């Protein structure tokens, strides 16, 4: 398995940001976004410099009708060759359906909740049942030459069970690694994390998972998303997931909204002198396009304020009103 280096050497500091809005964001919208609009927005994100985009889900269409056109989206997008297309897969049946479209994506994400109650409400299985299936699915994903990514949801707290022991979360992460996962993301599914805990947790996760890309997925439900991302970064985490326009959330429970906005995360890192490889102005333009498409004001700060004027990367870029 390729080894992931969680250190930053020399004067150059860089983070990797994966865009999850086209899946995690769109699935939480009350209406269904037209396929053509989804394709246009994803293409715009690819032009902003993102190298990994979560494009679709193979969850049953009756469960998430907002993503029922996933195959059409995968076939319709036109991304640069160096942009990896990722899909979310809930179970073996979803994997069967996904592999019929194997030529259209590069990475597959499998997931579990650290909370038994959330896992049952989300996918109607126990954690143990899910992980037993993950072991079988992971082998198939790896055998197909796909990058196997994993997500542990409710890593920082559960709205039904309260505190989730970090040892339980890290044990699940190790099981994913044993099943072949190259990357493991830890999801603050309903925005229950805080910066002090994020710092301790990611330091422990990086130590427990050598050679694995450790990824932070924070929600801004209670306004602490960027602070948590900064704390994770300072603890050594350099891989993040975010959603343009601050779209997203979790269908279970209702009201669990608010991934951190990609443009706000990028702006923060650029002002800290940390390279993201992204064109902030273009990310903001994509978020503004999403706002116009949805016909409502989105909650990202950067789509209102724009880039900080003295940033060399963004100086002189004009943004549409």
Coordinates of C-alpha atoms in Angstrom, one line a residue, residues 19-320:
X19 CA -14.9 18.9 -2.8
X20 CA -18.0 17.0 -1.6
X21 CA -20.7 19.5 -2.5
X22 CA -22.0 17.6 -5.6
X23 CA -22.8 14.7 -3.3
X24 CA -22.9 15.7 0.3
X25 CA -24.3 19.1 -0.6
X26 CA -26.9 18.3 -3.2
X27 CA -28.3 15.4 -1.2
X28 CA -29.5 17.7 1.5
X29 CA -31.3 20.1 -0.7
X30 CA -35.1 20.0 -0.4
X31 CA -35.6 20.1 -4.2
X32 CA -33.9 18.1 -7.0
X33 CA -31.3 20.1 -8.9
X34 CA -31.6 19.5 -12.7
X35 CA -28.9 17.2 -14.1
X36 CA -27.6 19.8 -16.5
X37 CA -27.0 22.3 -13.6
X38 CA -25.2 19.7 -11.6
X39 CA -22.9 18.9 -14.6
X40 CA -22.2 22.6 -15.1
X41 CA -21.4 23.2 -11.5
X42 CA -19.1 20.2 -11.2
X43 CA -17.2 21.2 -14.4
X44 CA -16.7 24.7 -12.8
X45 CA -15.2 23.1 -9.7
X46 CA -12.8 21.1 -11.9
X47 CA -11.7 24.4 -13.5
X48 CA -11.0 25.8 -10.1
X49 CA -8.1 23.4 -9.6
X50 CA -9.8 20.8 -7.4
X51 CA -8.1 17.4 -8.0
X52 CA -10.7 15.2 -6.3
X53 CA -14.5 15.7 -6.4
X54 CA -17.2 13.5 -4.9
X55 CA -19.6 13.4 -7.8
X56 CA -22.3 10.9 -7.1
X57 CA -23.8 8.3 -4.7
X58 CA -25.1 4.8 -5.3
X59 CA -27.6 5.0 -2.5
X60 CA -31.0 3.8 -3.6
X61 CA -32.9 6.5 -5.6
X62 CA -36.0 6.2 -3.4
X63 CA -33.8 6.9 -0.3
X64 CA -32.0 10.0 -1.9
X65 CA -34.0 11.1 -4.9
X66 CA -31.9 14.2 -5.1
X67 CA -29.0 12.0 -6.3
X68 CA -31.0 9.6 -8.5
X69 CA -29.3 10.9 -11.7
X70 CA -25.8 10.0 -10.5
X71 CA -25.0 7.8 -13.6
X72 CA -26.1 10.6 -15.9
X73 CA -24.0 13.1 -14.0
X74 CA -20.9 10.8 -14.1
X75 CA -21.3 10.3 -17.8
X76 CA -22.0 13.9 -18.6
X77 CA -19.2 15.8 -16.7
X78 CA -16.1 17.0 -18.5
X79 CA -13.3 17.2 -16.0
X80 CA -9.5 17.5 -16.7
X81 CA -7.8 14.2 -16.8
X82 CA -6.0 14.8 -13.5
X83 CA -9.2 15.2 -11.5
X84 CA -10.3 12.1 -9.6
X85 CA -14.0 11.4 -9.6
X86 CA -15.3 9.8 -6.4
X87 CA -18.5 8.0 -5.6
X88 CA -20.2 7.0 -2.3
X89 CA -21.2 3.4 -1.9
X90 CA -23.5 2.2 1.0
X91 CA -23.5 -1.6 0.5
X92 CA -22.8 -4.5 -1.8
X93 CA -25.8 -3.8 -4.0
X94 CA -24.6 -0.2 -4.4
X95 CA -21.2 -1.5 -5.3
X96 CA -22.6 -3.9 -7.9
X97 CA -24.4 -0.9 -9.5
X98 CA -21.3 1.3 -9.3
X99 CA -19.1 -1.2 -10.9
X100 CA -21.3 -1.3 -13.9
X101 CA -20.1 2.3 -14.4
X102 CA -16.5 1.6 -13.5
X103 CA -15.0 3.6 -16.4
X104 CA -16.6 6.8 -15.1
X105 CA -15.0 7.1 -11.7
X106 CA -11.7 6.6 -9.9
X107 CA -12.4 6.4 -6.2
X108 CA -15.0 4.6 -4.0
X109 CA -15.9 5.6 -0.5
X110 CA -17.4 3.2 2.0
X111 CA -18.7 4.4 5.3
X112 CA -19.9 3.5 8.8
X113 CA -21.2 5.5 11.8
X114 CA -19.3 5.2 15.0
X115 CA -22.7 5.4 16.8
X116 CA -24.9 2.3 16.7
X117 CA -28.1 4.4 16.7
X118 CA -27.0 6.7 13.9
X119 CA -25.8 3.7 11.8
X120 CA -29.2 2.0 12.2
X121 CA -31.1 5.1 11.4
X122 CA -28.9 6.0 8.5
X123 CA -28.5 2.5 6.7
X124 CA -30.6 0.2 8.9
X125 CA -27.7 -2.0 10.0
X126 CA -25.5 -2.4 13.1
X127 CA -22.0 -1.2 13.1
X128 CA -20.8 -4.8 13.2
X129 CA -22.9 -5.8 10.2
X130 CA -21.6 -2.8 8.2
X131 CA -18.0 -3.6 9.0
X132 CA -18.4 -7.3 8.0
X133 CA -19.7 -6.1 4.7
X134 CA -16.9 -3.5 4.4
X135 CA -14.3 -6.2 4.5
X136 CA -15.8 -8.0 1.5
X137 CA -16.5 -4.7 -0.4
X138 CA -13.1 -3.4 0.3
X139 CA -11.4 -6.3 -1.5
X140 CA -13.6 -5.8 -4.5
X141 CA -12.8 -2.1 -4.6
X142 CA -9.1 -2.7 -4.4
X143 CA -9.2 -5.5 -7.0
X144 CA -10.9 -3.1 -9.4
X145 CA -7.9 -0.8 -9.1
X146 CA -10.0 1.9 -7.4
X147 CA -8.7 4.1 -4.6
X148 CA -10.5 2.8 -1.5
X149 CA -11.6 5.7 0.8
X150 CA -13.4 5.3 4.1
X151 CA -15.4 7.6 6.3
X152 CA -16.3 7.2 10.0
X153 CA -19.4 9.3 10.6
X154 CA -20.4 10.7 14.0
X155 CA -16.7 10.6 14.9
X156 CA -17.1 13.5 17.3
X157 CA -20.5 13.0 18.8
X158 CA -23.9 11.5 18.1
X159 CA -27.2 13.4 18.3
X160 CA -28.8 10.2 19.7
X161 CA -26.1 8.8 21.9
X162 CA -24.1 11.8 22.9
X163 CA -20.3 11.4 23.3
X164 CA -18.6 8.8 21.1
X165 CA -15.5 7.3 22.7
X166 CA -12.4 8.1 20.5
X167 CA -11.1 4.6 21.0
X168 CA -14.3 3.3 19.3
X169 CA -13.7 5.6 16.3
X170 CA -10.0 4.7 16.0
X171 CA -10.8 1.0 16.2
X172 CA -13.2 1.3 13.3
X173 CA -10.5 3.3 11.4
X174 CA -8.0 0.5 11.9
X175 CA -10.5 -2.0 10.6
X176 CA -10.9 0.1 7.5
X177 CA -7.1 0.2 7.1
X178 CA -6.9 -3.6 7.5
X179 CA -9.6 -3.9 4.8
X180 CA -7.4 -1.9 2.3
X181 CA -8.5 1.7 2.8
X182 CA -5.8 4.2 1.7
X183 CA -7.6 7.2 3.2
X184 CA -9.8 7.5 6.2
X185 CA -12.0 10.5 6.9
X186 CA -13.5 11.4 10.2
X187 CA -16.9 13.1 10.0
X188 CA -18.3 15.7 12.3
X189 CA -21.7 14.7 11.0
X190 CA -23.9 17.0 13.0
X191 CA -21.4 19.7 14.0
X192 CA -20.6 18.5 17.6
X193 CA -16.8 18.9 17.5
X194 CA -14.8 21.7 19.1
X195 CA -11.2 22.8 18.4
X196 CA -9.6 21.5 21.6
X197 CA -11.1 18.0 20.9
X198 CA -10.2 18.2 17.2
X199 CA -6.6 18.9 18.1
X200 CA -6.3 15.9 20.4
X201 CA -8.2 13.6 18.2
X202 CA -6.3 14.2 15.0
X203 CA -2.9 13.9 16.8
X204 CA -4.0 10.5 18.0
X205 CA -5.4 9.4 14.7
X206 CA -2.3 10.3 12.8
X207 CA -0.2 8.3 15.3
X208 CA -2.5 5.3 15.1
X209 CA -2.7 5.2 11.3
X210 CA 0.8 5.4 9.8
X211 CA 0.8 5.5 6.1
X212 CA -2.9 6.3 5.8
X213 CA -4.2 9.7 4.6
X214 CA -6.1 11.1 7.5
X215 CA -8.9 13.4 6.4
X216 CA -11.0 15.9 8.4
X217 CA -14.7 16.5 7.5
X218 CA -16.2 19.2 9.6
X219 CA -19.6 20.8 9.5
X220 CA -20.3 24.4 10.4
X221 CA -23.6 23.6 12.1
X222 CA -22.7 25.6 15.2
X223 CA -20.1 27.9 13.7
X224 CA -17.0 26.1 14.8
X225 CA -16.1 24.4 11.4
X226 CA -13.1 26.6 10.4
X227 CA -11.7 26.6 14.0
X228 CA -11.9 22.8 14.0
X229 CA -10.1 22.7 10.7
X230 CA -7.4 24.9 11.9
X231 CA -7.0 22.8 15.1
X232 CA -6.8 19.6 13.0
X233 CA -4.2 21.2 10.7
X234 CA -2.0 22.3 13.6
X235 CA -2.2 18.7 14.9
X236 CA -0.8 17.5 11.6
X237 CA -3.8 16.8 9.4
X238 CA -3.4 18.1 5.9
X239 CA -6.3 16.5 4.1
X240 CA -9.8 18.1 4.3
X241 CA -13.3 17.7 2.8
X242 CA -15.5 20.7 2.3
X243 CA -18.5 21.9 0.2
X244 CA -18.8 25.0 -2.0
X245 CA -21.3 27.4 -0.7
X246 CA -21.4 25.6 2.6
X247 CA -24.0 23.2 1.1
X248 CA -24.7 19.9 2.8
X249 CA -25.5 18.1 5.9
X250 CA -26.8 14.7 6.8
X251 CA -30.4 13.3 6.1
X252 CA -30.4 11.7 9.6
X253 CA -31.4 13.6 11.7
X254 CA -33.1 16.4 9.9
X255 CA -31.6 19.8 10.4
X256 CA -28.0 18.5 10.4
X257 CA -26.8 21.1 7.9
X258 CA -23.6 22.9 7.1
X259 CA -20.4 21.5 5.7
X260 CA -17.6 24.1 6.0
X261 CA -17.6 26.1 2.8
X262 CA -14.7 25.2 0.4
X263 CA -14.1 28.9 -0.4
X264 CA -13.9 29.9 3.3
X265 CA -11.5 27.0 4.0
X266 CA -9.3 28.0 1.0
X267 CA -9.4 31.6 2.0
X268 CA -8.3 30.8 5.5
X269 CA -5.4 28.6 4.4
X270 CA -4.2 31.1 1.7
X271 CA -4.1 33.9 4.3
X272 CA -2.1 31.6 6.6
X273 CA 0.4 31.0 3.7
X274 CA -0.7 27.4 3.2
X275 CA -1.0 26.4 -0.5
X276 CA -4.2 24.6 -1.6
X277 CA -3.5 24.5 -5.3
X278 CA -6.9 26.1 -5.9
X279 CA -8.0 29.3 -7.5
X280 CA -10.1 30.9 -4.8
X281 CA -11.8 33.3 -7.2
X282 CA -13.1 30.4 -9.3
X283 CA -14.3 28.5 -6.3
X284 CA -16.3 31.5 -5.2
X285 CA -17.7 31.9 -8.8
X286 CA -18.9 28.2 -8.6
X287 CA -20.5 28.9 -5.2
X288 CA -22.2 32.0 -6.6
X289 CA -23.5 29.9 -9.5
X290 CA -24.9 27.4 -7.1
X291 CA -26.6 30.2 -5.1
X292 CA -28.2 31.4 -8.3
X293 CA -29.2 27.9 -9.3
X294 CA -30.9 27.2 -6.0
X295 CA -32.5 30.7 -5.9
X296 CA -31.6 31.3 -2.3
X297 CA -28.8 32.9 -0.3
X298 CA -26.1 30.5 0.8
X299 CA -24.3 30.8 4.1
X300 CA -20.6 31.0 3.0
X301 CA -18.8 34.1 4.1
X302 CA -16.5 34.4 1.0
X303 CA -19.3 34.6 -1.5
X304 CA -20.3 37.8 0.2
X305 CA -16.9 39.3 1.1
X306 CA -14.7 37.9 -1.7
X307 CA -11.0 37.2 -1.3
X308 CA -8.9 39.3 1.0
X309 CA -7.6 42.1 -1.2
X310 CA -3.9 41.8 -0.3
X311 CA -3.7 38.0 -1.2
X312 CA -1.3 37.8 -4.2
X313 CA -3.2 34.9 -5.6
X314 CA -6.5 36.7 -5.7
X315 CA -5.5 40.4 -6.1
X316 CA -7.3 42.1 -8.9
X317 CA -9.9 39.4 -9.5
X318 CA -13.4 40.8 -9.8
X319 CA -16.4 38.8 -8.7
X320 CA -19.9 39.0 -10.0

